[in-house]
Short mmCIF file of C-alpha atoms and ligand atoms in Angstrom, two decimals:
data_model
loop_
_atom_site.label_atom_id
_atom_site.label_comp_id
_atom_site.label_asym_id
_atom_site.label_seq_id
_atom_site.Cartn_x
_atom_site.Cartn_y
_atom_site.Cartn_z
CA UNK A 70 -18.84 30.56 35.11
CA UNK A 71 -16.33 30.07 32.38
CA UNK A 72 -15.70 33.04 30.44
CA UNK A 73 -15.96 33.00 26.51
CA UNK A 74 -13.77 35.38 24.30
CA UNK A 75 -13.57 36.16 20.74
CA UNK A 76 -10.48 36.90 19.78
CA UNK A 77 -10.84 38.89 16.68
CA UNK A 78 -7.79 38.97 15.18
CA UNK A 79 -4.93 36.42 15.74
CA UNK A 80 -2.65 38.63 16.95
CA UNK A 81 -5.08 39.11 20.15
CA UNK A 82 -3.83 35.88 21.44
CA UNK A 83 -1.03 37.30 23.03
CA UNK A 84 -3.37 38.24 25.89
CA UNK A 85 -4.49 35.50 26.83
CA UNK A 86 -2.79 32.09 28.91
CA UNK A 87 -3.10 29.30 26.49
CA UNK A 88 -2.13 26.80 28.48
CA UNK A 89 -5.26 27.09 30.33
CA UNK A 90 -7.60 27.66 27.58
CA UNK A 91 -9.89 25.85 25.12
CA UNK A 92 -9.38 27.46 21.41
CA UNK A 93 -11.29 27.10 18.70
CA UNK A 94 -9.42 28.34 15.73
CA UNK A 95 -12.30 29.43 12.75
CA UNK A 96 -11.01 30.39 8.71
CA UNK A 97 -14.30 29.85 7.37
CA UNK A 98 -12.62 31.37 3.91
CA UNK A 99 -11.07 28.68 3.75
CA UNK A 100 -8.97 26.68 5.93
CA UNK A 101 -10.84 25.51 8.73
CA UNK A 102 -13.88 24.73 6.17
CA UNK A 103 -11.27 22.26 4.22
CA UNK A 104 -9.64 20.75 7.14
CA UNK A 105 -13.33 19.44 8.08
CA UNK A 106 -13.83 18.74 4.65
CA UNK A 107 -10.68 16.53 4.41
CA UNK A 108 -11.30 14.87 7.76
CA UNK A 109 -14.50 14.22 6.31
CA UNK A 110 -13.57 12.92 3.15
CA UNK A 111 -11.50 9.79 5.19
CA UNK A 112 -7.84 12.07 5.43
CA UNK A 113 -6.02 11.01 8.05
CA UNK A 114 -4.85 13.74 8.93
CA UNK A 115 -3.76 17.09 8.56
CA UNK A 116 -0.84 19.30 9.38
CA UNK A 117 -0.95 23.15 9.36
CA UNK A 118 2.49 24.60 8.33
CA UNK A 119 3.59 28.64 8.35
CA UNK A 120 5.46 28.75 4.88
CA UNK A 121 5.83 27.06 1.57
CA UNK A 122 8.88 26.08 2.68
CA UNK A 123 8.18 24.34 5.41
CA UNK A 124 5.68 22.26 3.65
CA UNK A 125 7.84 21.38 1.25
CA UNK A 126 10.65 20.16 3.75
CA UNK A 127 7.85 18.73 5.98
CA UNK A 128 6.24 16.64 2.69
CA UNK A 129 10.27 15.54 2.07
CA UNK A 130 10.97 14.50 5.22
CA UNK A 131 7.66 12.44 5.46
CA UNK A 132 8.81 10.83 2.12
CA UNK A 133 11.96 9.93 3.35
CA UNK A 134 10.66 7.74 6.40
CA UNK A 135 8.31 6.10 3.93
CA UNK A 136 5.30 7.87 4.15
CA UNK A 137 3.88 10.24 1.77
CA UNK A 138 1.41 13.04 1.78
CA UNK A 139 -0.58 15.57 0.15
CA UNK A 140 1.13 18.87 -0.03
CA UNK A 141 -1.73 21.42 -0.08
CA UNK A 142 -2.42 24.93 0.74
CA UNK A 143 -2.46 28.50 -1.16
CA UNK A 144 -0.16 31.87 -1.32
CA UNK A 145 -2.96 34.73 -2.78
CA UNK A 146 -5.67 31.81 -2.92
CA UNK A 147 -4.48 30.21 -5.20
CA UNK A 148 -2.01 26.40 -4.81
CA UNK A 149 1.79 27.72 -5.01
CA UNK A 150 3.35 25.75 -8.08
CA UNK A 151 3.92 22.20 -6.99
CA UNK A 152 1.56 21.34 -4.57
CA UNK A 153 -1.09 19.10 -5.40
CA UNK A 154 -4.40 20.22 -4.35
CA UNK A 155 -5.07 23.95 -3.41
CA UNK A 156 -7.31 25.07 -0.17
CA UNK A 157 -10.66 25.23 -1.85
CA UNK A 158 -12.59 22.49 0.21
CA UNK A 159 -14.47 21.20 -2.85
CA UNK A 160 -11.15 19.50 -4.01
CA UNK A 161 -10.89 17.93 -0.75
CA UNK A 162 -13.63 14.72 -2.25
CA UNK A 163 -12.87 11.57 -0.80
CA UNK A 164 -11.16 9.96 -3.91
CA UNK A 165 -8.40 12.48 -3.14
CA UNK A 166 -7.46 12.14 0.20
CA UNK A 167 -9.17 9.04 1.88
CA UNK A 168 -6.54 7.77 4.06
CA UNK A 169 -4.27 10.09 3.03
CA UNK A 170 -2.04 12.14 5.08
CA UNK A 171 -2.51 15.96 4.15
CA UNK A 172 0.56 18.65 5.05
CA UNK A 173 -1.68 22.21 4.63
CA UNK A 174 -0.27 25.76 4.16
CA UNK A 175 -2.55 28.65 4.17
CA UNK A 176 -2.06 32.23 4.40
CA UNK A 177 -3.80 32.94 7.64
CA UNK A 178 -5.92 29.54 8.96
CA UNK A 179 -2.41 27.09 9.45
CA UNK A 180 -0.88 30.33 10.91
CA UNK A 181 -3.45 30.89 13.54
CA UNK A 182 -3.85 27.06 14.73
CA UNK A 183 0.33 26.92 14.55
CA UNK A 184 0.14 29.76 17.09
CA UNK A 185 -2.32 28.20 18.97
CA UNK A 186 -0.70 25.29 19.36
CA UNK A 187 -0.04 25.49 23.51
CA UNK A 188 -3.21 25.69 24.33
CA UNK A 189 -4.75 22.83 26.38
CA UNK A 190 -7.14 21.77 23.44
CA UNK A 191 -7.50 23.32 19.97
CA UNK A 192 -9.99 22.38 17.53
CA UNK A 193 -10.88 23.91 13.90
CA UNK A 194 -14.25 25.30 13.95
CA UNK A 195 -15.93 26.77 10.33
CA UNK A 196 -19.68 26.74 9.64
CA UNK A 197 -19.92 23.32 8.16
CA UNK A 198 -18.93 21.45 11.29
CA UNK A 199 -20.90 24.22 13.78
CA UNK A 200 -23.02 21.90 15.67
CA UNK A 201 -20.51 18.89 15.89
CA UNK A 202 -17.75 21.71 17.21
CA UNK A 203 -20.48 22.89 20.04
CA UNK A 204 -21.48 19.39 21.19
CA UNK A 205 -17.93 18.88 21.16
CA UNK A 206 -16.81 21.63 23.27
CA UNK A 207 -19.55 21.06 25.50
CA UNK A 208 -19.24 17.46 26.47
CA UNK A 209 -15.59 18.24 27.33
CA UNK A 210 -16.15 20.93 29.61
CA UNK A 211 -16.09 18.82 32.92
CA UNK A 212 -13.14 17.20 31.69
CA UNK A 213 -10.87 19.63 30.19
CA UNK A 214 -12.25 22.14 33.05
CA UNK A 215 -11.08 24.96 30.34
CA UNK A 216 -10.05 28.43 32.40
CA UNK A 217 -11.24 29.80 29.61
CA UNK A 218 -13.12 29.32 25.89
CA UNK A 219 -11.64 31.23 23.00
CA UNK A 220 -12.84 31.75 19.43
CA UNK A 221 -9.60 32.64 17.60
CA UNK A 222 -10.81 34.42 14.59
CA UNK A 223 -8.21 34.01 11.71
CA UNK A 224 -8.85 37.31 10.12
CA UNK A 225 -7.44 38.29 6.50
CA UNK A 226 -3.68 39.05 6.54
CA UNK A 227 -3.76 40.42 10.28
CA UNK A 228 -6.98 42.23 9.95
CA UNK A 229 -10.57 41.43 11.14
CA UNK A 230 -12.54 38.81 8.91
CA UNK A 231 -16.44 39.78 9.03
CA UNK A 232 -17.24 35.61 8.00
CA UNK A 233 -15.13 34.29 11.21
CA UNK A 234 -16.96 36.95 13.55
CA UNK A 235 -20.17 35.15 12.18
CA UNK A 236 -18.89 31.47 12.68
CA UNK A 237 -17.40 32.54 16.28
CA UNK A 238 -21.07 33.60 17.00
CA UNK A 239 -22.45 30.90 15.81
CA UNK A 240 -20.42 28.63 18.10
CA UNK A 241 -21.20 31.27 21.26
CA UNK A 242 -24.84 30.71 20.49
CA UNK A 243 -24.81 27.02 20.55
CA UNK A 244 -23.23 26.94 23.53
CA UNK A 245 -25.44 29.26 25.18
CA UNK A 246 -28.42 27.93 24.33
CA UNK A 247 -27.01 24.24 25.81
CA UNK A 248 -26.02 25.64 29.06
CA UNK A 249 -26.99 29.45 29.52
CA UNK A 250 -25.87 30.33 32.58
CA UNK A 251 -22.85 28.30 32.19
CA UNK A 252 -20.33 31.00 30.39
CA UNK A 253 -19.70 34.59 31.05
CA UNK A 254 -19.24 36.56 27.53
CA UNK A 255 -16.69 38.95 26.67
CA UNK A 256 -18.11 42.22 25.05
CA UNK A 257 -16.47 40.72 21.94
CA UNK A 258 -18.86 37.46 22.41
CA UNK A 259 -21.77 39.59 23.22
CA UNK A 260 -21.21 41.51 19.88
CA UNK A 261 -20.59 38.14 18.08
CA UNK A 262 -23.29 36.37 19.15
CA UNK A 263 -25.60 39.36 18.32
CA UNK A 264 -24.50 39.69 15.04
CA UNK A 265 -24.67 35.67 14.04
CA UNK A 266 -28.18 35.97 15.33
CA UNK A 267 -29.18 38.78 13.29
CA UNK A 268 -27.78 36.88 10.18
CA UNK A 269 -28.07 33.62 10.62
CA UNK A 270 -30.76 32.56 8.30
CA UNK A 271 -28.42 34.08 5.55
CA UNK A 272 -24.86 32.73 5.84
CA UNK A 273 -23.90 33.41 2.10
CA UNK A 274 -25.00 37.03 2.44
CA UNK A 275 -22.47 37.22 5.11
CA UNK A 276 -19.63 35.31 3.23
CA UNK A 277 -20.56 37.46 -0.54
CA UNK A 278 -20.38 40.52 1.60
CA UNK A 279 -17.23 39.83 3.24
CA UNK A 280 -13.82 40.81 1.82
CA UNK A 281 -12.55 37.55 1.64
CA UNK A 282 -15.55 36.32 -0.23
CA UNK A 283 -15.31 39.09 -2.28
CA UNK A 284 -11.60 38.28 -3.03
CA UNK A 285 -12.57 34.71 -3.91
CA UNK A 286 -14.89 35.25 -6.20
CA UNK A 287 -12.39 37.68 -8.34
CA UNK A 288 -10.06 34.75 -8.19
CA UNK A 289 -12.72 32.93 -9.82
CA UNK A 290 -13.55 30.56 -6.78
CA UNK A 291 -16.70 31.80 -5.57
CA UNK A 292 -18.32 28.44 -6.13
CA UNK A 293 -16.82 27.74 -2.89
CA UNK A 294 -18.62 30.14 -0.61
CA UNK A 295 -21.79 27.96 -1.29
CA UNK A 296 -20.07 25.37 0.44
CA UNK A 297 -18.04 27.11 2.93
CA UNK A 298 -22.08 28.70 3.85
CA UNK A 299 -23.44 25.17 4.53
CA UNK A 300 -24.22 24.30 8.03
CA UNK A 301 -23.16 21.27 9.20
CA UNK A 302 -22.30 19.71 5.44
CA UNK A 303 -19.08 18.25 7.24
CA UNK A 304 -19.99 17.40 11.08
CA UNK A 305 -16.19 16.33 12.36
CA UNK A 306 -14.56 17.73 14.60
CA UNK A 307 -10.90 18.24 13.88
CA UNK A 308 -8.47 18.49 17.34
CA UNK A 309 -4.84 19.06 17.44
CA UNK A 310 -3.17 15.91 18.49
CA UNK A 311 0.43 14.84 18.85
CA UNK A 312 3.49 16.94 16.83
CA UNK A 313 0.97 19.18 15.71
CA UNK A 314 -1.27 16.82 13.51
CA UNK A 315 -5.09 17.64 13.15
CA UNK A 316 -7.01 14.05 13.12
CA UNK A 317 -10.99 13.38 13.79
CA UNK A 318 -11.90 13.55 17.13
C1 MLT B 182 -6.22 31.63 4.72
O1 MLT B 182 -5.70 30.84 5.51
O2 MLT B 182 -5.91 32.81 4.65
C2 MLT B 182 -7.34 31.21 3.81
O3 MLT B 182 -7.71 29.93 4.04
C3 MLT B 182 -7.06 31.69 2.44
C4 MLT B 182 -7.91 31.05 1.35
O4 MLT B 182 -9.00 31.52 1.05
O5 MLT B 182 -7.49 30.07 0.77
#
């Protein structure tokens, strides 16, 4: 049996082997939700950064060699001065960023997938690209032969995020119902999976209800929990490639 962990907060990583695992990394609010969307929309790809900084230096040094990107991302929600879109996935429409090349900084999604970056496969999960990410994980199970499947929840500045718990159960349940004597749950997945299935016919209750949602919408951006709450809307799945670069799987 291959066990299944949520790991609630990022931080919780450090007790695991990566190396051996399969991670999906889930910011439902909002970074995993506009990666798919931006995959989606035709990007070519997507790089999570840690800081500002970086992205600025990373955007340079892409310009430099010829190649330019999108510099993207928020501090506080909102798009740092200078960048060009934000992280809300609605502005990540195909007349954007088709074939563009996207360099994204977030305040606790990029940080999360940078950290996971040794695992053996990493993928963004969110709600909108739930089934896609299960079939996914799934049909690579012989071949990846994961030690282990973990749902790295990206939490709110360190702390526990109520709309990745849901998205991490929703992923648990998928894959349970596929194979269901295939995976041995952590209590955390037990608890996960119990609470997506008491909710699940009501995503946007559990996004409005959440912190982070309720954050967004004093920023003025709850137009995107709607979206962020939409099953499937965006079915890619985005995997961790070479130097770090998300791309469609
Ligand atoms: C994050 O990474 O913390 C989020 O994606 C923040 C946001 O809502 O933009």
């Amino acid at each position: 049996m291959i066990p299944l962990d949520v790991v609630i907060i990022p931080d919780g990583l450090a007790h695991f082997a990566l190396e051996q695992s399969a991670v999906v990394v889930i910011d439902v609010l909002r970074a995993t939700t506009s990666i798919a969307a931006a995959l989606y929309s035709g990007a070519r790809g997507v790089l999570p950064v840690m800081t500002v900084e970086e992205a600025v230096r990373v955007s340079e040094n892409l310009h430099r060699n010829g190649e330019s990107a999108l510099l993207c991302g928020e501090v506080g929600g909102l798009p740092p001065e200078g960048f060009d879109l934000g992280n809300s996935p609605r502005e990540f429409v195909t007349e954007q960023v088709r074939n563009r090349r996207i360099v994204l900084k977030t305040t606790n999604g990029t940080v999360a997938l940078v950290r996971s970056h040794t695992a053996r496969r990493v993928i963004a999960g969110a709600l909108v690209n739930l089934s896609a990410v299960v079939e996914f994980l799934h049909s690579r199970l012989e071949s990846d032969s994961p030690a282990r499947i973990l749902c790295v929840c990206a939490g709110q500045d360190g702390e526990f995020g109520l709309e990745d718990f849901f998205a991490a159960g929703g992923i648990l349940n998928g894959l349970q119902s596929i194979s269901p004597s295939r995976f041995d749950l952590a209590d955390s997945a037990v608890a996960a999976l119990d609470y997506f299935q008491s909710h699940q016919d009501d995503p946007l209750a559990v996004l409005e209800q959440s912190r982070h949602g309720r954050a967004l919408k004093g920023l003025g951006l709850g137009a995107d929990l709607p979206v962020c709450a939409a099953y499937d809307r965006y079915p890619v799945v985005p995997r961790c490639g070479a130097e770090g670069w998300i791309e469609k799987a």
